[in-house]
């Protein structure tokens, strides 16, 4: 069974790949608006770990709307949720038997409620799988330590491979770099470099 | 990392064992009130599949209360939920680093809401993992077909290894066999005989 996994080279989507690998023919799929080429960071990790890789083109209008939303909200939360939903919808239309993401039990965003998962499955004729949705923070941290090579640091110094990097770039272009610090809270970023 | 998985030799807990096996030292644990020896069906499947196995003693007073509840409700639903919660609490006190069950995304009972999962983890100092909670019916059915040997049939003809068999026996003893048919809706039962 072929499965496309939304992939950012972060800890969660990398761990999701490891959990799914024994059961599916997994392709790691990094979504891009075409704003930057940060998706190459994910490609390098995917290749190092021996996974098939491809990109998924997202609608640039969704990025513009997401940045509008971030500015209005003063927070990236709703915007990230909307972009994730768009990415899953696009992925579900790509012909895979199953699609997946790295959402965890304790995530605040993005989340995929059960009704949304069922709707995605029914409309696209695919299975949607969230292999980490039954794992809490403690279990995830232990598996990451055991199975992934990770580099961590402030968001600006560690490569971020998914659409969040592109949304940050678009926000900086439209509103200046100070807007990025205002909207995105400081947080430790991590990037997986290889799987064990 | 050692993990104890509540195990019934049904499809869901068997699939959960397969998902967890690459990441944990898994012991399959079948809960019993000591009413019947149906747990031996689970032991045989665990041994055939090469997993460590043990039983977990549950409080007989919980079985009596569950049967009271079934009779009052005319349905096993709330009773099954209460017994599952009791079994998880007992398992969490057994010294494993992590405990798990086979609850699926689409299950009506038993369910383990996020707040209950977090409370179990905090009080017992364990991780609680529900590896199937991000898998819907379609995905579960495909993985079962690919990876498990299953025998299916009406509930009375296929061995049921977990506490539901004991609750049925206790209900029959107290109220007669007709009460079992009245409380438990007819459903196709399945029993895993081996893993592939």
Short mmCIF file of N, CA and C in Angstrom, two decimals, chain A residues 1 15 18-20 22-24 97-98 104-108 114 117-118 121 127-140 142-143 146-147, chain B residues 1 15 18-20 22-24 97-98 104-108 114 117-118 121 127-140 142-143 146-147:
data_model
loop_
_atom_site.label_atom_id
_atom_site.label_comp_id
_atom_site.label_asym_id
_atom_site.label_seq_id
_atom_site.Cartn_x
_atom_site.Cartn_y
_atom_site.Cartn_z
N UNK A 1 0.85 -1.19 0.00
CA UNK A 1 0.00 0.00 0.00
C UNK A 1 0.88 1.24 0.00
N UNK A 15 9.32 10.86 12.96
CA UNK A 15 8.90 9.71 13.75
C UNK A 15 7.69 9.01 13.10
N UNK A 18 8.93 6.64 10.54
CA UNK A 18 9.46 5.39 11.11
C UNK A 18 8.34 4.44 11.54
N UNK A 19 7.27 5.01 12.10
CA UNK A 19 6.16 4.16 12.54
C UNK A 19 5.43 3.52 11.36
N UNK A 20 5.32 4.25 10.24
CA UNK A 20 4.56 3.76 9.09
C UNK A 20 5.37 2.84 8.19
N UNK A 22 7.16 0.10 8.33
CA UNK A 22 6.99 -1.36 8.22
C UNK A 22 5.69 -1.80 7.54
N UNK A 23 4.75 -0.90 7.35
CA UNK A 23 3.41 -1.29 6.91
C UNK A 23 3.02 -0.72 5.55
N UNK A 24 3.69 0.35 5.11
CA UNK A 24 3.33 1.02 3.87
C UNK A 24 4.59 1.29 3.04
N UNK A 97 -2.88 5.64 -1.91
CA UNK A 97 -3.92 4.85 -1.23
C UNK A 97 -4.20 5.41 0.16
N UNK A 98 -3.16 5.94 0.78
CA UNK A 98 -3.30 6.50 2.13
C UNK A 98 -2.44 7.75 2.24
N UNK A 104 0.40 15.09 16.70
CA UNK A 104 0.53 14.36 17.96
C UNK A 104 -0.69 14.56 18.84
N UNK A 105 -0.81 13.70 19.86
CA UNK A 105 -1.95 13.80 20.78
C UNK A 105 -2.02 15.17 21.42
N UNK A 106 -0.87 15.74 21.79
CA UNK A 106 -0.87 16.97 22.58
C UNK A 106 -0.71 18.23 21.74
N UNK A 107 -0.73 18.11 20.41
CA UNK A 107 -0.62 19.30 19.55
C UNK A 107 -1.80 20.23 19.75
N UNK A 108 -1.53 21.55 19.79
CA UNK A 108 -2.64 22.51 19.77
C UNK A 108 -2.98 22.86 18.32
N UNK A 114 -11.73 14.14 14.26
CA UNK A 114 -12.20 12.90 13.65
C UNK A 114 -13.16 13.14 12.49
N UNK A 117 -11.19 14.11 9.46
CA UNK A 117 -10.49 12.93 8.92
C UNK A 117 -11.45 12.08 8.09
N UNK A 118 -12.63 11.83 8.66
CA UNK A 118 -13.62 11.00 7.96
C UNK A 118 -14.06 11.65 6.65
N UNK A 121 -11.38 11.28 4.01
CA UNK A 121 -11.37 9.91 3.50
C UNK A 121 -12.53 9.67 2.52
N UNK A 127 -7.35 6.49 2.75
CA UNK A 127 -7.27 6.42 4.20
C UNK A 127 -6.41 7.58 4.69
N UNK A 128 -6.83 8.19 5.79
CA UNK A 128 -6.00 9.20 6.46
C UNK A 128 -5.49 8.59 7.76
N UNK A 129 -4.19 8.64 7.96
CA UNK A 129 -3.57 8.01 9.10
C UNK A 129 -2.72 9.04 9.86
N UNK A 130 -2.89 9.09 11.16
CA UNK A 130 -2.10 9.99 12.02
C UNK A 130 -1.41 9.12 13.07
N UNK A 131 -0.27 8.51 12.71
CA UNK A 131 0.30 7.47 13.58
C UNK A 131 0.75 7.97 14.95
N UNK A 132 0.96 9.28 15.10
CA UNK A 132 1.40 9.81 16.40
C UNK A 132 0.25 10.32 17.24
N UNK A 133 -0.99 10.21 16.75
CA UNK A 133 -2.07 10.86 17.49
C UNK A 133 -2.38 10.17 18.80
N UNK A 134 -1.86 8.97 19.00
CA UNK A 134 -2.02 8.30 20.29
C UNK A 134 -0.78 8.35 21.16
N UNK A 135 0.19 9.21 20.81
CA UNK A 135 1.44 9.33 21.57
C UNK A 135 1.50 10.71 22.23
N UNK A 136 1.74 10.76 23.53
CA UNK A 136 1.92 12.02 24.24
C UNK A 136 3.37 12.50 24.17
N UNK A 137 3.62 13.62 24.82
CA UNK A 137 4.95 14.24 24.72
C UNK A 137 6.06 13.32 25.24
N UNK A 138 5.83 12.67 26.37
CA UNK A 138 6.87 11.83 26.96
C UNK A 138 7.26 10.69 26.04
N UNK A 139 6.26 10.03 25.47
CA UNK A 139 6.54 8.90 24.58
C UNK A 139 7.24 9.38 23.31
N UNK A 140 6.81 10.50 22.76
CA UNK A 140 7.45 11.04 21.56
C UNK A 140 8.92 11.37 21.84
N UNK A 142 10.95 10.15 24.04
CA UNK A 142 11.77 8.94 24.20
C UNK A 142 12.08 8.30 22.85
N UNK A 143 11.08 8.23 21.98
CA UNK A 143 11.32 7.62 20.67
C UNK A 143 12.25 8.48 19.82
N UNK A 146 15.77 7.88 20.90
CA UNK A 146 16.26 6.55 20.54
C UNK A 146 16.50 6.41 19.04
N UNK A 147 15.74 7.15 18.19
CA UNK A 147 15.73 6.79 16.79
C UNK A 147 16.10 7.89 15.79
N UNK B 1 12.95 0.22 26.01
CA UNK B 1 11.81 0.65 26.83
C UNK B 1 10.78 -0.47 26.88
N UNK B 15 -2.95 -5.74 16.16
CA UNK B 15 -2.33 -4.76 15.28
C UNK B 15 -1.51 -3.76 16.09
N UNK B 18 1.86 -5.17 16.72
CA UNK B 18 2.74 -5.08 15.55
C UNK B 18 3.29 -3.67 15.37
N UNK B 19 2.46 -2.66 15.61
CA UNK B 19 2.92 -1.28 15.45
C UNK B 19 3.96 -0.90 16.49
N UNK B 20 3.81 -1.41 17.71
CA UNK B 20 4.71 -1.03 18.80
C UNK B 20 6.00 -1.84 18.83
N UNK B 22 8.51 -2.63 16.88
CA UNK B 22 9.84 -2.14 16.49
C UNK B 22 10.44 -1.12 17.48
N UNK B 23 9.64 -0.59 18.40
CA UNK B 23 10.08 0.54 19.22
C UNK B 23 10.16 0.23 20.71
N UNK B 24 9.48 -0.82 21.14
CA UNK B 24 9.41 -1.15 22.57
C UNK B 24 9.66 -2.65 22.76
N UNK B 97 7.45 0.95 31.77
CA UNK B 97 7.75 2.35 31.40
C UNK B 97 6.59 2.96 30.62
N UNK B 98 5.93 2.13 29.84
CA UNK B 98 4.81 2.60 29.03
C UNK B 98 3.73 1.53 29.02
N UNK B 104 -9.13 2.40 18.78
CA UNK B 104 -9.04 2.95 17.42
C UNK B 104 -9.72 4.32 17.35
N UNK B 105 -9.44 5.04 16.25
CA UNK B 105 -10.04 6.36 16.06
C UNK B 105 -11.55 6.30 16.10
N UNK B 106 -12.13 5.25 15.48
CA UNK B 106 -13.57 5.20 15.30
C UNK B 106 -14.30 4.42 16.38
N UNK B 107 -13.58 3.97 17.42
CA UNK B 107 -14.25 3.23 18.50
C UNK B 107 -15.24 4.11 19.24
N UNK B 108 -16.41 3.51 19.58
CA UNK B 108 -17.33 4.22 20.47
C UNK B 108 -17.00 3.90 21.92
N UNK B 114 -8.16 12.50 25.91
CA UNK B 114 -6.82 13.03 26.15
C UNK B 114 -6.59 13.38 27.62
N UNK B 117 -5.91 10.26 29.53
CA UNK B 117 -4.57 9.76 29.21
C UNK B 117 -3.51 10.53 30.00
N UNK B 118 -3.64 11.85 29.99
CA UNK B 118 -2.66 12.70 30.68
C UNK B 118 -2.69 12.42 32.19
N UNK B 121 -0.94 9.15 32.97
CA UNK B 121 0.51 9.33 32.88
C UNK B 121 1.07 10.05 34.10
N UNK B 127 4.21 6.42 30.37
CA UNK B 127 3.61 6.91 29.13
C UNK B 127 2.44 6.02 28.78
N UNK B 128 1.36 6.62 28.32
CA UNK B 128 0.23 5.86 27.77
C UNK B 128 0.22 6.06 26.27
N UNK B 129 0.18 4.97 25.53
CA UNK B 129 0.27 5.01 24.07
C UNK B 129 -0.91 4.26 23.47
N UNK B 130 -1.57 4.89 22.50
CA UNK B 130 -2.69 4.25 21.79
C UNK B 130 -2.34 4.27 20.30
N UNK B 131 -1.55 3.30 19.84
CA UNK B 131 -0.97 3.39 18.50
C UNK B 131 -1.99 3.36 17.38
N UNK B 132 -3.21 2.87 17.65
CA UNK B 132 -4.24 2.83 16.60
C UNK B 132 -5.17 4.03 16.63
N UNK B 133 -4.95 4.96 17.54
CA UNK B 133 -5.95 6.02 17.68
C UNK B 133 -5.95 6.98 16.51
N UNK B 134 -4.94 6.92 15.65
CA UNK B 134 -4.94 7.73 14.44
C UNK B 134 -5.28 6.94 13.18
N UNK B 135 -5.81 5.71 13.36
CA UNK B 135 -6.17 4.86 12.21
C UNK B 135 -7.68 4.66 12.17
N UNK B 136 -8.30 4.93 11.03
CA UNK B 136 -9.72 4.69 10.84
C UNK B 136 -10.00 3.25 10.42
N UNK B 137 -11.26 2.96 10.21
CA UNK B 137 -11.65 1.59 9.91
C UNK B 137 -10.99 1.05 8.64
N UNK B 138 -10.95 1.86 7.59
CA UNK B 138 -10.39 1.40 6.32
C UNK B 138 -8.92 1.01 6.46
N UNK B 139 -8.16 1.85 7.13
CA UNK B 139 -6.73 1.58 7.30
C UNK B 139 -6.52 0.35 8.18
N UNK B 140 -7.31 0.22 9.25
CA UNK B 140 -7.18 -0.94 10.13
C UNK B 140 -7.49 -2.22 9.35
N UNK B 142 -7.24 -2.88 6.19
CA UNK B 142 -6.17 -3.22 5.24
C UNK B 142 -4.97 -3.83 5.95
N UNK B 143 -4.58 -3.24 7.09
CA UNK B 143 -3.43 -3.77 7.81
C UNK B 143 -3.73 -5.15 8.39
N UNK B 146 -3.40 -7.70 5.71
CA UNK B 146 -2.01 -7.90 5.29
C UNK B 146 -1.18 -8.64 6.33
N UNK B 147 -1.52 -8.49 7.63
CA UNK B 147 -0.57 -8.90 8.65
C UNK B 147 -1.05 -9.90 9.69
#
